[in-house]
Short mmCIF file of C-alpha atoms in Angstrom, two decimals:
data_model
loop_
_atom_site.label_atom_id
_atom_site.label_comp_id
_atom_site.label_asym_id
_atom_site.label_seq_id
_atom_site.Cartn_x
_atom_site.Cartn_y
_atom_site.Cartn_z
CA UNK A 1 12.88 -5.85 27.60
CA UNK A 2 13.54 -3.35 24.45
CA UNK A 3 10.96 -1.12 25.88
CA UNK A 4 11.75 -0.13 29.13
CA UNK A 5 15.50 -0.24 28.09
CA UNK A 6 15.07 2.29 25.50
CA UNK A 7 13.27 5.02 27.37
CA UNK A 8 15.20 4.05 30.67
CA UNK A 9 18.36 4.55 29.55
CA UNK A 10 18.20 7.45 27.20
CA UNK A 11 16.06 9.34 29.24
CA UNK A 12 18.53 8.33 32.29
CA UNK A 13 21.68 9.50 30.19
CA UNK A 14 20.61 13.14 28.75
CA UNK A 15 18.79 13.80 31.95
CA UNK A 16 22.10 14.30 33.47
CA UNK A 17 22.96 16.69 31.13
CA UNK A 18 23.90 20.18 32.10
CA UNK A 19 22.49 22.71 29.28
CA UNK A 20 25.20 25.00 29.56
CA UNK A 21 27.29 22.95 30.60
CA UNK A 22 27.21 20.41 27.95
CA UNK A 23 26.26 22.55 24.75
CA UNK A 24 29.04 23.17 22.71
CA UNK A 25 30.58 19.60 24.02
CA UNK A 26 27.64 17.94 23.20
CA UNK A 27 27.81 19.01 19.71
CA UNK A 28 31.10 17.91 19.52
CA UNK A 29 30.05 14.66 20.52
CA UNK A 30 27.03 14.26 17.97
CA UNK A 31 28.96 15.35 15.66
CA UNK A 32 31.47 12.28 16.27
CA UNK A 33 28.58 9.73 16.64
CA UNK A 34 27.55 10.40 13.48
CA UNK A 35 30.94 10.22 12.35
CA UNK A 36 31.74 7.74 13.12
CA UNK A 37 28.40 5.41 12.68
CA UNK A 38 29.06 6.47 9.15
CA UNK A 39 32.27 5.60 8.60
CA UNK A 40 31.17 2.14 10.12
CA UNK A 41 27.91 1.64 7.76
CA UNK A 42 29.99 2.62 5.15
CA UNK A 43 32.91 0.16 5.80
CA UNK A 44 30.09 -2.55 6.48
CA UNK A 45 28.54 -1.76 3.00
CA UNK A 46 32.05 -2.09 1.06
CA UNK A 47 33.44 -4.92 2.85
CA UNK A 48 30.05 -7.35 2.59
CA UNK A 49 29.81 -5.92 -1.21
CA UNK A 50 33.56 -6.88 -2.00
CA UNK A 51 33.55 -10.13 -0.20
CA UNK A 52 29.86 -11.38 -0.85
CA UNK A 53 29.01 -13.48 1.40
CA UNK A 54 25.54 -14.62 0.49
CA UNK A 55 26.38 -15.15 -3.25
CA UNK A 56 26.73 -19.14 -4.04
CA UNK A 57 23.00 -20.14 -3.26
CA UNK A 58 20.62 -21.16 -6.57
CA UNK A 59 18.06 -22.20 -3.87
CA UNK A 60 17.14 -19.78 -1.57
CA UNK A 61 17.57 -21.46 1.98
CA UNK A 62 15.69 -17.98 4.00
CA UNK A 63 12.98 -18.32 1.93
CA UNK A 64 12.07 -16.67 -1.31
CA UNK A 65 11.12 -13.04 -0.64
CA UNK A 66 10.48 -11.66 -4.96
CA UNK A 67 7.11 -12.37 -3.90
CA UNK A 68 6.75 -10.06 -1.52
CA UNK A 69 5.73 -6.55 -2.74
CA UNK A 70 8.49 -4.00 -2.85
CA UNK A 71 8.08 -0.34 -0.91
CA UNK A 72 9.18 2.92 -2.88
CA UNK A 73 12.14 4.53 -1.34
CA UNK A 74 9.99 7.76 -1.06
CA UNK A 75 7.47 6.18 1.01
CA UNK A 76 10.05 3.92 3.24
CA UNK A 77 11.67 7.52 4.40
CA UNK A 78 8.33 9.25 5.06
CA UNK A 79 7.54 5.68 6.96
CA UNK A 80 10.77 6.73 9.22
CA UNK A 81 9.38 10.02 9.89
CA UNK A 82 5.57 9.44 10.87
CA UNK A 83 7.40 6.62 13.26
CA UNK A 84 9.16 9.13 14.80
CA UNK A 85 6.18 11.40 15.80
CA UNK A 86 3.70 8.53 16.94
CA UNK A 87 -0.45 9.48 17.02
CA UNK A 88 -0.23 7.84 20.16
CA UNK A 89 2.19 7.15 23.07
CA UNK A 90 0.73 3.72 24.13
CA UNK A 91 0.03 2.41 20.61
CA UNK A 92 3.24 2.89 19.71
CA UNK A 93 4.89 0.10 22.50
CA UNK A 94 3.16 -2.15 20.53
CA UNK A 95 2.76 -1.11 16.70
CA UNK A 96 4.31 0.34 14.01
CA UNK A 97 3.44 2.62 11.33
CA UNK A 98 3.84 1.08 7.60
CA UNK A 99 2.65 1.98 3.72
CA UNK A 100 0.93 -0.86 2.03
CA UNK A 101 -0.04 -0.93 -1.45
CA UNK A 102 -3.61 -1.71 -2.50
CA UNK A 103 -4.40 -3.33 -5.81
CA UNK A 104 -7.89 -0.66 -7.43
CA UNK A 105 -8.89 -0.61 -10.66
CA UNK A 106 -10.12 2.61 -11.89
CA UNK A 107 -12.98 3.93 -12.84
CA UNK A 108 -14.30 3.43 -16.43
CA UNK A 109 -14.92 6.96 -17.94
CA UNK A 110 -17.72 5.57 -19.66
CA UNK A 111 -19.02 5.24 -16.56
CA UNK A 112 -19.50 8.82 -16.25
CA UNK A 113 -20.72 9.65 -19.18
CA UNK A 114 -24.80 8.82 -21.38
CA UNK A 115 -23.66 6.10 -23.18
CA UNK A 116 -25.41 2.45 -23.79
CA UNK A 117 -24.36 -0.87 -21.87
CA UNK A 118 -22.98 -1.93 -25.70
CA UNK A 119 -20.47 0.97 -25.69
CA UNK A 120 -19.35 0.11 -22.14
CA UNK A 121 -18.99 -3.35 -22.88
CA UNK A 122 -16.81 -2.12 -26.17
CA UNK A 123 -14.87 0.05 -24.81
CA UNK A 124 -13.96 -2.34 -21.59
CA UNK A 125 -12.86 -4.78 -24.33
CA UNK A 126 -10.84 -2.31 -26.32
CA UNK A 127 -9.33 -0.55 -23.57
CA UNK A 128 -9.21 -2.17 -20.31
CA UNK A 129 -8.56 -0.93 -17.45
CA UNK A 130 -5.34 -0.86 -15.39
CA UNK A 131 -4.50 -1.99 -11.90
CA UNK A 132 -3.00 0.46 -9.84
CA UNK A 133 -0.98 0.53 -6.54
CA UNK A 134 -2.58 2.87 -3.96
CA UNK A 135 -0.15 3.48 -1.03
CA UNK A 136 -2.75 3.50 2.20
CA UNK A 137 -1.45 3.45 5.52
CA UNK A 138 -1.38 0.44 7.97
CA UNK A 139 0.07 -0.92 10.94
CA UNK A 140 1.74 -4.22 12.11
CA UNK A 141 2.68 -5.67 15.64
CA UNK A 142 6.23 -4.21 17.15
CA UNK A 143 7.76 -1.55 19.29
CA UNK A 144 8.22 1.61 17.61
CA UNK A 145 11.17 2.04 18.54
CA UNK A 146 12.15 4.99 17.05
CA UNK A 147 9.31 6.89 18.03
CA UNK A 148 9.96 6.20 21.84
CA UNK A 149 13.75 7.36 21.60
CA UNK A 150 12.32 10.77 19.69
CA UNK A 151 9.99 10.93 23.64
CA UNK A 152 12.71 9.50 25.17
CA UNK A 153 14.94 11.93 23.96
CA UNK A 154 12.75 15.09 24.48
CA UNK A 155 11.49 13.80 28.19
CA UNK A 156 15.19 13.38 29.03
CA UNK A 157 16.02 16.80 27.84
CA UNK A 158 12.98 18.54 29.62
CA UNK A 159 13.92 16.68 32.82
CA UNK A 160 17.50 17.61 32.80
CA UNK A 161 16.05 21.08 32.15
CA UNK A 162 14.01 21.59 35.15
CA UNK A 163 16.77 21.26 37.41
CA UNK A 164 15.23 20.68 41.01
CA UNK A 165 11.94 20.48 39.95
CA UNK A 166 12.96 17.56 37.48
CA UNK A 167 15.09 15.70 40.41
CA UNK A 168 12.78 13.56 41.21
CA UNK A 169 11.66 12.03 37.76
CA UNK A 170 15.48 12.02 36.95
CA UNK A 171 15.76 9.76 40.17
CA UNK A 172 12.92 7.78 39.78
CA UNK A 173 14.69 7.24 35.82
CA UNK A 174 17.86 6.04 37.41
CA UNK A 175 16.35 3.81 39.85
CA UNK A 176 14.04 2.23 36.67
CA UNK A 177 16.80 2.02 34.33
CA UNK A 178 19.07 0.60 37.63
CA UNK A 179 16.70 -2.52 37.70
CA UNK A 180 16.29 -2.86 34.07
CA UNK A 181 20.11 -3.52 33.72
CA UNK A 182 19.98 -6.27 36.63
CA UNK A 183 17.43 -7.81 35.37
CA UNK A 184 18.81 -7.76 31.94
CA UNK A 185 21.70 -8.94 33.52
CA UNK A 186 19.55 -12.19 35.09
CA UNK A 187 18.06 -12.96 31.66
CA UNK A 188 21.16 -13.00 29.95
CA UNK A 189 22.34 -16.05 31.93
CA UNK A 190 19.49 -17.81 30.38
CA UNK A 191 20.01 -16.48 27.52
CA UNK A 192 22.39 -19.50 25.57
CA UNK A 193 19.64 -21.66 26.17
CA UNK A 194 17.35 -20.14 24.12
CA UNK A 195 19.69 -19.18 21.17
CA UNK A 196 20.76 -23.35 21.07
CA UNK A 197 17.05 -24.27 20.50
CA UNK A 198 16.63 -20.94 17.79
CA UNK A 199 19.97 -22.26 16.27
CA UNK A 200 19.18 -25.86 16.18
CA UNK A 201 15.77 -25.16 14.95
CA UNK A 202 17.07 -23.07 11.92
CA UNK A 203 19.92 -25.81 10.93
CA UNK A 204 17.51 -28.45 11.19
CA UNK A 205 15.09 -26.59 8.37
CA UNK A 206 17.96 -25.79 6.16
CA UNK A 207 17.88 -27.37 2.69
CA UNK A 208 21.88 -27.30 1.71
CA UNK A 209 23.54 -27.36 5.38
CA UNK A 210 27.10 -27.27 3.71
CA UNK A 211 26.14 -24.15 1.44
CA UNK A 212 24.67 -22.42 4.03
CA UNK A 213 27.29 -22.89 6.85
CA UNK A 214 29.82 -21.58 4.53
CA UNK A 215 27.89 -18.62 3.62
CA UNK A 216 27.21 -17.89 7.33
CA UNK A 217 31.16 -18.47 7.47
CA UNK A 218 31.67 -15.61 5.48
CA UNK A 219 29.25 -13.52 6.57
CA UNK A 220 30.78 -13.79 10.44
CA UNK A 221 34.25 -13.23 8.77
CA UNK A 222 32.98 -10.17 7.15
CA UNK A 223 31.45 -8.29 10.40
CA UNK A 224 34.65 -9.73 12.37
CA UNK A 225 37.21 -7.90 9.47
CA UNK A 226 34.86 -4.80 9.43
CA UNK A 227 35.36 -4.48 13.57
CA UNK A 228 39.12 -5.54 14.06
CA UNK A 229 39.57 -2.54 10.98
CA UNK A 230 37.35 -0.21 13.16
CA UNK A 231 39.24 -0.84 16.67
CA UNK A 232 42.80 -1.30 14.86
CA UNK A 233 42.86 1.58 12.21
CA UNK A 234 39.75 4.01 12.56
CA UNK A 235 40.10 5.16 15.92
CA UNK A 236 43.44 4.85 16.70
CA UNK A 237 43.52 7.45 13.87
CA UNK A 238 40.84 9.51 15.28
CA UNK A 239 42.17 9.34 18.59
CA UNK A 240 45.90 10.09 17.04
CA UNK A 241 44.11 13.58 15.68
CA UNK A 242 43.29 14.30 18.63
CA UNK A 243 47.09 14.50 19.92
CA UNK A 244 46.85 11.55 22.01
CA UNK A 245 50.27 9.68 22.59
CA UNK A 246 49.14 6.31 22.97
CA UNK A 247 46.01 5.66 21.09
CA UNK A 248 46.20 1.46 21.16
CA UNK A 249 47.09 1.78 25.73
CA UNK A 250 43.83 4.38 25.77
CA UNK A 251 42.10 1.94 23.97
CA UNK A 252 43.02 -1.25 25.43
CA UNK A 253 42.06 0.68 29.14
CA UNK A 254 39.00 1.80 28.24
CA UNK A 255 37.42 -1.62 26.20
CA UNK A 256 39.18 -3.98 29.16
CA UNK A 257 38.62 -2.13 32.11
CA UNK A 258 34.75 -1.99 33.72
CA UNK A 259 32.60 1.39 33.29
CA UNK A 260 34.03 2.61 36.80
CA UNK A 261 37.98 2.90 35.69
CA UNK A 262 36.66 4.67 32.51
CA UNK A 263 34.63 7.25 34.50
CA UNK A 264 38.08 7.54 36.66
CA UNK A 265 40.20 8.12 33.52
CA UNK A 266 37.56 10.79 32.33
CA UNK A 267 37.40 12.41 35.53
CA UNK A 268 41.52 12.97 35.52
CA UNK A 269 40.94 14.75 32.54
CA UNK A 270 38.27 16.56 32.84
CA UNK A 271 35.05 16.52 35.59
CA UNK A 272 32.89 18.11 33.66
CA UNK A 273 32.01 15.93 30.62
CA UNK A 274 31.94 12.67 31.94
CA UNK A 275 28.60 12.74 33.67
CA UNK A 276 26.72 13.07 30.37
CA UNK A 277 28.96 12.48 27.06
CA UNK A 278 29.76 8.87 28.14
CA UNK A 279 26.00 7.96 28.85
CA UNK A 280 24.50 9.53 25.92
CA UNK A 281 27.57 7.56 24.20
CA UNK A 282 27.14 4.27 25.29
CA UNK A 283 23.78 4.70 24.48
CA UNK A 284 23.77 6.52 20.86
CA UNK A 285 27.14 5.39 19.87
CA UNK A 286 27.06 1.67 19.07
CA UNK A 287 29.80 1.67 15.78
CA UNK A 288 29.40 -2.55 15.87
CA UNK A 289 25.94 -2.46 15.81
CA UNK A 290 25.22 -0.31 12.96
CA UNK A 291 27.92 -2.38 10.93
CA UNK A 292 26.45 -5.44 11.62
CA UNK A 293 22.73 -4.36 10.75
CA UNK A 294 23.78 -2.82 7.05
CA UNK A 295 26.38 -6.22 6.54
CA UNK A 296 23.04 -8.37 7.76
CA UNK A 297 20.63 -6.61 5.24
CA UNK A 298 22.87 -6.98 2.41
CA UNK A 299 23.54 -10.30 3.34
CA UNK A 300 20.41 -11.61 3.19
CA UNK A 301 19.28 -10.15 0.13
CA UNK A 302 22.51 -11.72 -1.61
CA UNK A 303 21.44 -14.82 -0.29
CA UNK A 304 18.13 -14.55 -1.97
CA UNK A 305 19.69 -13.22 -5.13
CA UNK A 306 17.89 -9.81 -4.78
CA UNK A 307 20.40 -6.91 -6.41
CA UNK A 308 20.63 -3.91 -4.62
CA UNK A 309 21.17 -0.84 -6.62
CA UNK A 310 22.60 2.49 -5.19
#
């Protein structure tokens, strides 16, 4: 269901947008998605480096991952960006761009040069050659994500452009990303059925089930801590610089109430904005997410004892 949620909903959110309307709010609102996505990696980062909750294990219980052949940062960036401008639409539902290193030896000089087979041999001996890493390109099975919310993205943005010419794409979007969510919604019943099995099946192939429960202990405690710090401290704050009376009543309306009463609130204050900030938000803007994924990456690479430098 990842791909017709992703280009549903994002093209379904900044479709709505009005150009002139939106513009200068719109930056506004990047600008405080990124904000705040950074202040939650970063909290994620400190808190799962202070508390450590993988450290502990002499055996590794995910399986041991030194062997596996380590990408340069350089070419792990440049990965990000040729994902995000796909060679092809349909390819990229189902595969993703990545650099693999191939082992070549190169060329002898001697090779090249009038020399006899004794002089090869003698210089192969004396100084052999070297392997190298090549980086070549390659591709494995997954949705590209990234490259679909880059269309998504631009497709929503030409649609919401077009006005009345772009009405009818911008319903047909709404109706799409309408029966996504139901039948996300279906799906999720079933969904604590599956995760038991994917559990149990885990626990049962753990070596050290005391070890590891108490590492998995920590690790919950440490995206829990990161999240109550987010919702208690960080935007309270935020929303207290933004002369708001009652930060911690805003909040407790808005994260208790269903998307209706929120669009209500918005629309007291303003008519405007809430058509397309809160869409593109609740889209863009997922602060738990992002701290969970950087506390989950570090984790497991304490639990393997792999050190992360800067």
């Amino acid at each position: 269901m990842v791909l017709p949620l992703i280009v549903s909903s994002l093209v379904t959110g900044l479709s709505s947008m009005d150009r002139k309307v939106s513009g200068k709010m719109g930056k506004y609102a990047v600008a405080y998605y990124t904000f705040t996505t950074l202040i939650a990696v970063f909290t994620g980062i400190v808190l799962v480096l202070t508390i450590k909750p993988g450290k502990g294990s002499k055996d590794s219980s995910l399986g041991n991952l030194r062997n596996l052949d380590s990408i340069q940062t350089v070419d792990a960036f440049l990965d990000l960006i040729r994902n995000m401008i796909p060679n092809n639409l349909v390819e990229a539902c189902f595969k993703q761009y990545k650099t693999v290193y191939k082992k070549t030896v190169p060329q002898n000089l001697t090779e090249a040069l009038n020399v006899t087979e004794s002089q090869k041999a003698f210089s192969i001996i004396a100084f052999p050659p070297q392997e190298e890493l090549v980086p070549v390109p390659s591709y494995f099975a997954g949705v590209n994500a990234l490259g679909l919310v880059v269309f998504s993205v631009c497709l929503g943005l030409v649609i919401g452009s077009m006005k009345q010419q772009g009405q009818v794409l911008q319903d047909f979007f709404d109706s799409l990303n309408e029966a996504i969510m139901r039948l996300v919604s279906i799906i999720i019943w079933y969904t604590p059925v599956g995760i038991l099995f994917l559990i149990t099946g885990k626990i049962l192939e753990m070596s050290n089930l005391a070890e590891m429960g108490s590492q998995l202990g920590m690790y919950t405690a440490s995206v829990i801590v990161g999240l109550v710090l987010l919702v208690l401290i960080v935007l309270p704050l935020l929303l207290d610089m933004a002369n708001q009376k009652h930060p911690y009543m805003l909040l407790l309306i808005t994260a208790l109430g269903p998307s209706p009463i929120t669009f209500r609130c918005l629309e007291d204050v303003t008519s405007k904005w809430c058509g397309s900030v809160p869409p593109v938000g609740a889209t863009l803007n997922m602060d738990g997410t992002f701290r969970y994924e950087a506390v989950a990456a570090i984790f497991i690479a304490q639990v393997n004892g792999m050190e992360l430098n800067f």
